[in-house]
PDB file of C-alpha atoms in Angstrom:
ATOM      1  CA  MET A  83     -97.858 -13.686  20.840  1.00 50.00           C
ATOM      2  CA  CYS A  84     -94.513 -13.054  21.409  1.00 55.00           C
ATOM      3  CA  LEU A  85     -92.567 -10.533  24.135  1.00 59.00           C
ATOM      4  CA  SER A  86     -89.651  -9.052  22.875  1.00 64.00           C
ATOM      5  CA  ILE A  87     -87.086  -7.435  25.734  1.00 66.00           C
ATOM      6  CA  THR A  88     -86.329  -3.802  24.835  1.00 68.00           C
ATOM      7  CA  TYR A  89     -83.100  -2.423  26.313  1.00 66.00           C
ATOM      8  CA  ARG A  90     -81.869   0.590  26.745  1.00 70.00           C
ATOM      9  CA  PRO A  91     -80.504   3.067  24.312  1.00 73.00           C
ATOM     10  CA  ARG A  92     -76.626   2.031  23.547  1.00 74.00           C
ATOM     11  CA  PRO A  93     -74.124   3.294  21.426  1.00 78.00           C
ATOM     12  CA  TRP A  94     -73.238   1.007  18.335  1.00 75.00           C
ATOM     13  CA  LYS A  95     -71.247  -2.249  19.335  1.00 77.00           C
ATOM     14  CA  LEU A  96     -68.663  -3.759  17.309  1.00 74.00           C
ATOM     15  CA  PRO A  97     -68.327  -7.549  18.071  1.00 73.00           C
ATOM     16  CA  ILE A  98     -66.216  -9.271  20.602  1.00 68.00           C
ATOM     17  CA  LEU A  99     -65.323  -5.928  21.686  1.00 68.00           C
ATOM     18  CA  GLY A 100     -68.516  -4.429  22.374  1.00 74.00           C
ATOM     19  CA  SER A 101     -68.730  -0.836  23.326  1.00 78.00           C
ATOM     20  CA  ILE A 102     -65.454  -0.585  24.977  1.00 77.00           C
ATOM     21  CA  HIS A 103     -63.998   1.117  22.044  1.00 76.00           C
ATOM     22  CA  HIS A 104     -66.186   4.438  22.673  1.00 77.00           C
ATOM     23  CA  LEU A 105     -64.463   4.658  26.144  1.00 80.00           C
ATOM     24  CA  LEU A 106     -61.232   5.051  24.898  1.00 83.00           C
ATOM     25  CA  GLY A 107     -59.320   7.974  24.551  1.00 81.00           C
ATOM     26  CA  GLU A 108     -57.513  10.158  27.051  1.00 83.00           C
ATOM     27  CA  HIS A 109     -60.431  11.068  29.263  1.00 86.00           C
ATOM     28  CA  PRO A 110     -62.712   7.784  29.810  1.00 84.00           C
ATOM     29  CA  HIS A 111     -64.975   9.727  31.935  1.00 83.00           C
ATOM     30  CA  ARG A 112     -65.531  12.952  29.471  1.00 87.00           C
ATOM     31  CA  ARG A 113     -66.394   9.943  26.696  1.00 84.00           C
ATOM     32  CA  LEU A 114     -68.898   8.669  29.329  1.00 83.00           C
ATOM     33  CA  LEU A 115     -70.501  12.459  29.173  1.00 86.00           C
ATOM     34  CA  THR A 116     -70.783  12.725  25.806  1.00 86.00           C
ATOM     35  CA  LEU A 117     -72.362   9.230  25.394  1.00 84.00           C
ATOM     36  CA  ALA A 118     -75.089  10.219  28.679  1.00 85.00           C
ATOM     37  CA  ARG A 119     -76.050  13.106  26.334  1.00 87.00           C
ATOM     38  CA  THR A 120     -75.917  11.475  23.384  1.00 86.00           C
ATOM     39  CA  HIS A 121     -77.936   8.435  24.447  1.00 83.00           C
ATOM     40  CA  GLY A 122     -79.675   9.422  27.447  1.00 82.00           C
ATOM     41  CA  PRO A 123     -78.753   9.364  31.656  1.00 80.00           C
ATOM     42  CA  LEU A 124     -79.302   5.197  31.553  1.00 81.00           C
ATOM     43  CA  LEU A 125     -77.555   3.461  28.478  1.00 79.00           C
ATOM     44  CA  HIS A 126     -76.790   0.031  27.937  1.00 76.00           C
ATOM     45  CA  LEU A 127     -72.853  -1.092  27.056  1.00 78.00           C
ATOM     46  CA  THR A 128     -71.330  -4.154  26.276  1.00 76.00           C
ATOM     47  CA  LEU A 129     -67.758  -4.059  27.806  1.00 75.00           C
ATOM     48  CA  ALA A 130     -66.497  -7.056  25.229  1.00 69.00           C
ATOM     49  CA  ARG A 131     -67.137 -10.619  26.014  1.00 66.00           C
ATOM     50  CA  THR A 132     -64.313 -12.676  26.598  1.00 61.00           C
ATOM     51  CA  HIS A 133     -64.491 -15.502  29.661  1.00 61.00           C
ATOM     52  CA  THR A 134     -63.070 -14.516  32.611  1.00 66.00           C
ATOM     53  CA  ARG A 135     -62.681 -17.663  34.401  1.00 68.00           C
ATOM     54  CA  PRO A 136     -59.719 -19.220  34.134  1.00 73.00           C
ATOM     55  CA  GLU A 137     -59.010 -23.124  32.737  1.00 75.00           C
ATOM     56  CA  LEU A 138     -59.150 -25.802  35.619  1.00 77.00           C
ATOM     57  CA  LEU A 139     -58.625 -28.701  35.895  1.00 76.00           C
ATOM     58  CA  ALA A 140     -60.318 -29.979  38.642  1.00 75.00           C
ATOM     59  CA  ARG A 141     -63.385 -27.784  37.600  1.00 75.00           C
ATOM     60  CA  LYS A 142     -64.143 -29.757  34.380  1.00 75.00           C
ATOM     61  CA  LEU A 143     -63.879 -32.968  36.785  1.00 73.00           C
ATOM     62  CA  ILE A 144     -65.784 -31.558  39.110  1.00 72.00           C
ATOM     63  CA  PHE A 145     -68.789 -30.453  37.204  1.00 73.00           C
ATOM     64  CA  TYR A 146     -68.341 -32.003  34.486  1.00 72.00           C
ATOM     65  CA  ASN A 147     -67.014 -29.645  31.792  1.00 73.00           C
ATOM     66  CA  ASP A 148     -69.094 -26.947  32.957  1.00 74.00           C
ATOM     67  CA  SER A 149     -72.682 -28.557  32.212  1.00 72.00           C
ATOM     68  CA  ASP A 150     -74.310 -27.491  35.519  1.00 74.00           C
ATOM     69  CA  PHE A 151     -75.619 -24.668  36.621  1.00 71.00           C
ATOM     70  CA  GLY A 152     -73.125 -22.993  38.208  1.00 76.00           C
ATOM     71  CA  PHE A 153     -70.423 -23.055  35.706  1.00 74.00           C
ATOM     72  CA  ALA A 154     -72.193 -23.268  32.723  1.00 77.00           C
ATOM     73  CA  PRO A 155     -71.680 -20.703  29.760  1.00 77.00           C
ATOM     74  CA  TYR A 156     -74.329 -18.070  29.173  1.00 79.00           C
ATOM     75  CA  GLY A 157     -76.547 -19.978  26.810  1.00 82.00           C
ATOM     76  CA  LYS A 158     -79.293 -22.478  26.089  1.00 84.00           C
ATOM     77  CA  LEU A 159     -78.371 -24.927  28.795  1.00 81.00           C
ATOM     78  CA  TRP A 160     -77.691 -22.491  31.234  1.00 81.00           C
ATOM     79  CA  ILE A 161     -81.635 -21.178  30.382  1.00 84.00           C
ATOM     80  CA  GLN A 162     -82.992 -24.646  30.812  1.00 83.00           C
ATOM     81  CA  LEU A 163     -81.206 -25.374  34.102  1.00 81.00           C
ATOM     82  CA  ARG A 164     -82.407 -22.117  35.263  1.00 83.00           C
ATOM     83  CA  LYS A 165     -86.106 -23.208  34.405  1.00 82.00           C
ATOM     84  CA  ILE A 166     -85.412 -26.250  35.832  1.00 80.00           C
ATOM     85  CA  CYS A 167     -83.860 -25.083  38.805  1.00 79.00           C
ATOM     86  CA  THR A 168     -86.454 -22.154  39.693  1.00 82.00           C
ATOM     87  CA  MET A 169     -89.692 -24.278  38.105  1.00 80.00           C
ATOM     88  CA  GLU A 170     -88.559 -27.987  40.206  1.00 76.00           C
ATOM     89  CA  LEU A 171     -85.777 -26.912  42.742  1.00 74.00           C
ATOM     90  CA  LEU A 172     -87.168 -23.174  44.314  1.00 79.00           C
ATOM     91  CA  SER A 173     -90.698 -24.290  44.228  1.00 81.00           C
ATOM     92  CA  VAL A 174     -92.172 -22.328  47.191  1.00 84.00           C
ATOM     93  CA  LYS A 175     -93.787 -25.585  48.396  1.00 83.00           C
ATOM     94  CA  LEU A 176     -90.205 -27.237  48.168  1.00 79.00           C
ATOM     95  CA  VAL A 177     -88.277 -24.367  49.907  1.00 81.00           C
ATOM     96  CA  LYS A 178     -90.811 -23.833  53.027  1.00 85.00           C
ATOM     97  CA  SER A 179     -90.669 -28.123  53.492  1.00 83.00           C
ATOM     98  CA  PHE A 180     -86.814 -27.536  54.100  1.00 82.00           C
ATOM     99  CA  GLY A 181     -87.325 -23.881  56.652  1.00 86.00           C
ATOM    100  CA  PHE A 182     -86.156 -26.057  59.949  1.00 89.00           C
ATOM    101  CA  ILE A 183     -82.585 -27.485  58.012  1.00 86.00           C
ATOM    102  CA  ARG A 184     -82.558 -23.270  56.940  1.00 86.00           C
ATOM    103  CA  LYS A 185     -83.233 -22.070  60.592  1.00 91.00           C
ATOM    104  CA  ASP A 186     -80.461 -25.469  62.145  1.00 90.00           C
ATOM    105  CA  GLU A 187     -77.906 -24.396  60.024  1.00 88.00           C
ATOM    106  CA  SER A 188     -78.342 -20.552  60.585  1.00 88.00           C
ATOM    107  CA  ASN A 189     -78.158 -20.849  64.266  1.00 90.00           C
ATOM    108  CA  ARG A 190     -74.968 -23.123  63.390  1.00 90.00           C
ATOM    109  CA  LEU A 191     -73.328 -20.041  61.396  1.00 85.00           C
ATOM    110  CA  VAL A 192     -74.058 -17.959  64.358  1.00 87.00           C
ATOM    111  CA  GLU A 193     -72.301 -20.206  66.210  1.00 87.00           C
ATOM    112  CA  SER A 194     -69.201 -20.389  64.609  1.00 83.00           C
ATOM    113  CA  ILE A 195     -68.717 -16.732  63.890  1.00 79.00           C
ATOM    114  CA  ARG A 196     -68.871 -16.374  67.681  1.00 81.00           C
ATOM    115  CA  GLU A 197     -66.484 -18.745  68.231  1.00 79.00           C
ATOM    116  CA  ALA A 198     -64.212 -17.661  65.534  1.00 76.00           C
ATOM    117  CA  ALA A 199     -64.816 -14.200  67.084  1.00 74.00           C
ATOM    118  CA  GLY A 200     -63.103 -15.818  70.762  1.00 72.00           C
ATOM    119  CA  SER A 201     -60.568 -17.497  68.601  1.00 76.00           C
ATOM    120  CA  LEU A 202     -59.104 -14.229  67.008  1.00 74.00           C
ATOM    121  CA  GLY A 203     -58.161 -12.455  69.915  1.00 76.00           C
ATOM    122  CA  ARG A 204     -56.335 -15.811  70.901  1.00 79.00           C
ATOM    123  CA  VAL A 205     -54.473 -15.954  67.649  1.00 78.00           C
ATOM    124  CA  HIS A 206     -53.252 -12.388  67.968  1.00 82.00           C
ATOM    125  CA  ARG A 207     -52.297 -12.762  71.393  1.00 84.00           C
ATOM    126  CA  ASP A 208     -50.093 -15.737  69.793  1.00 84.00           C
ATOM    127  CA  ILE A 209     -48.639 -13.803  67.570  1.00 85.00           C
ATOM    128  CA  ASP A 210     -48.308 -11.087  69.502  1.00 87.00           C
ATOM    129  CA  ALA A 211     -46.028 -13.008  71.600  1.00 89.00           C
ATOM    130  CA  ILE A 212     -43.728 -14.614  69.064  1.00 89.00           C
ATOM    131  CA  LEU A 213     -43.470 -11.051  67.520  1.00 88.00           C
ATOM    132  CA  ASN A 214     -42.719  -9.707  70.984  1.00 89.00           C
ATOM    133  CA  GLU A 215     -39.773 -12.101  71.140  1.00 90.00           C
ATOM    134  CA  ILE A 216     -38.793 -11.525  68.033  1.00 89.00           C
ATOM    135  CA  ILE A 217     -38.047  -7.929  68.747  1.00 89.00           C
ATOM    136  CA  GLU A 218     -36.482  -8.174  71.890  1.00 90.00           C
ATOM    137  CA  GLU A 219     -33.833 -11.118  70.163  1.00 88.00           C
ATOM    138  CA  HIS A 220     -32.829  -8.419  67.701  1.00 86.00           C
ATOM    139  CA  GLU A 221     -32.933  -5.541  70.295  1.00 86.00           C
ATOM    140  CA  ALA A 222     -30.743  -7.908  72.395  1.00 86.00           C
ATOM    141  CA  LYS A 223     -28.145  -8.424  69.128  1.00 82.00           C
ATOM    142  CA  GLY A 224     -27.793  -5.016  68.680  1.00 74.00           C
ATOM    143  CA  LEU A 225     -26.676  -4.420  72.603  1.00 64.00           C
ATOM    144  CA  LYS A 226     -24.254  -7.328  71.610  1.00 63.00           C
ATOM    145  CA  GLY A 227     -22.715  -5.601  68.709  1.00 61.00           C
ATOM    146  CA  ASP A 228     -23.573  -8.525  66.265  1.00 59.00           C
ATOM    147  CA  GLY A 229     -23.702  -7.016  63.008  1.00 58.00           C
ATOM    148  CA  GLU A 230     -24.065 -10.439  61.110  1.00 62.00           C
ATOM    149  CA  GLY A 231     -26.346  -8.595  58.403  1.00 65.00           C
ATOM    150  CA  GLU A 232     -29.406  -6.707  59.271  1.00 72.00           C
ATOM    151  CA  ASP A 233     -32.982  -7.431  58.232  1.00 76.00           C
ATOM    152  CA  MET A 234     -36.226  -5.233  57.947  1.00 80.00           C
ATOM    153  CA  VAL A 235     -36.798  -6.048  61.678  1.00 83.00           C
ATOM    154  CA  ASP A 236     -33.116  -3.977  62.639  1.00 82.00           C
ATOM    155  CA  VAL A 237     -33.632  -1.117  60.073  1.00 80.00           C
ATOM    156  CA  LEU A 238     -37.239  -0.388  61.717  1.00 82.00           C
ATOM    157  CA  LEU A 239     -35.896  -0.706  65.321  1.00 83.00           C
ATOM    158  CA  GLU A 240     -32.969   1.592  64.398  1.00 81.00           C
ATOM    159  CA  LEU A 241     -35.191   4.056  62.740  1.00 78.00           C
ATOM    160  CA  GLN A 242     -36.853   3.837  66.716  1.00 79.00           C
ATOM    161  CA  LYS A 243     -34.432   5.076  68.330  1.00 80.00           C
ATOM    162  CA  HIS A 244     -31.882   7.120  66.811  1.00 74.00           C
ATOM    163  CA  TRP A 245     -33.518   8.863  63.984  1.00 69.00           C
ATOM    164  CA  GLY A 246     -35.879  11.688  64.997  1.00 70.00           C
ATOM    165  CA  LEU A 247     -39.386  11.349  63.135  1.00 70.00           C
ATOM    166  CA  ASP A 248     -41.964  13.976  62.622  1.00 70.00           C
ATOM    167  CA  LEU A 249     -44.096  10.396  63.789  1.00 72.00           C
ATOM    168  CA  PRO A 250     -42.334   8.195  65.987  1.00 73.00           C
ATOM    169  CA  LEU A 251     -42.279   4.134  65.577  1.00 75.00           C
ATOM    170  CA  ASN A 252     -43.428   2.104  68.539  1.00 81.00           C
ATOM    171  CA  HIS A 253     -42.988  -1.122  69.008  1.00 82.00           C
ATOM    172  CA  ASN A 254     -46.635  -2.188  66.970  1.00 84.00           C
ATOM    173  CA  ASN A 255     -45.460  -0.197  63.921  1.00 82.00           C
ATOM    174  CA  VAL A 256     -42.319  -2.396  63.926  1.00 81.00           C
ATOM    175  CA  LYS A 257     -44.900  -5.859  64.905  1.00 83.00           C
ATOM    176  CA  ALA A 258     -47.093  -4.882  62.156  1.00 76.00           C
TER     177      ALA A 258
END
């Protein structure tokens, strides 16, 4: 007994382009409404068939010319690899046997996130101190009158001090 796959209703399509030509025009959202009225509220659109993954030499070398499960193009090989993964590598018995590893790795992940949260604050404080020094140097340079050429910080400090802006700039705006 052969089971056939039933797809949602869809408009006719062109090779390679798929159904994308139905959306071309001034108002694609109105075109979608027209398609929905014709084919029903839930429809199947094929919007072109192109490879979006760039050709990388490293990927070809490491993954043996895209012959692994993760990078294989959809086709007979990919279907076969998916069956092997499902039946052999992802069986209930095998997944349960690695439960302790998943638990251990989950704990490590949580711990690394906890550590990273603390380091983010340290990194922010360090960068904030550096930016404060840069602003102080620019303010001192402005007081001395060294007109060596203005950069973005000089312009922002000038706007902060001498221009009546609707929303005045503060040092955090300059640092950002």
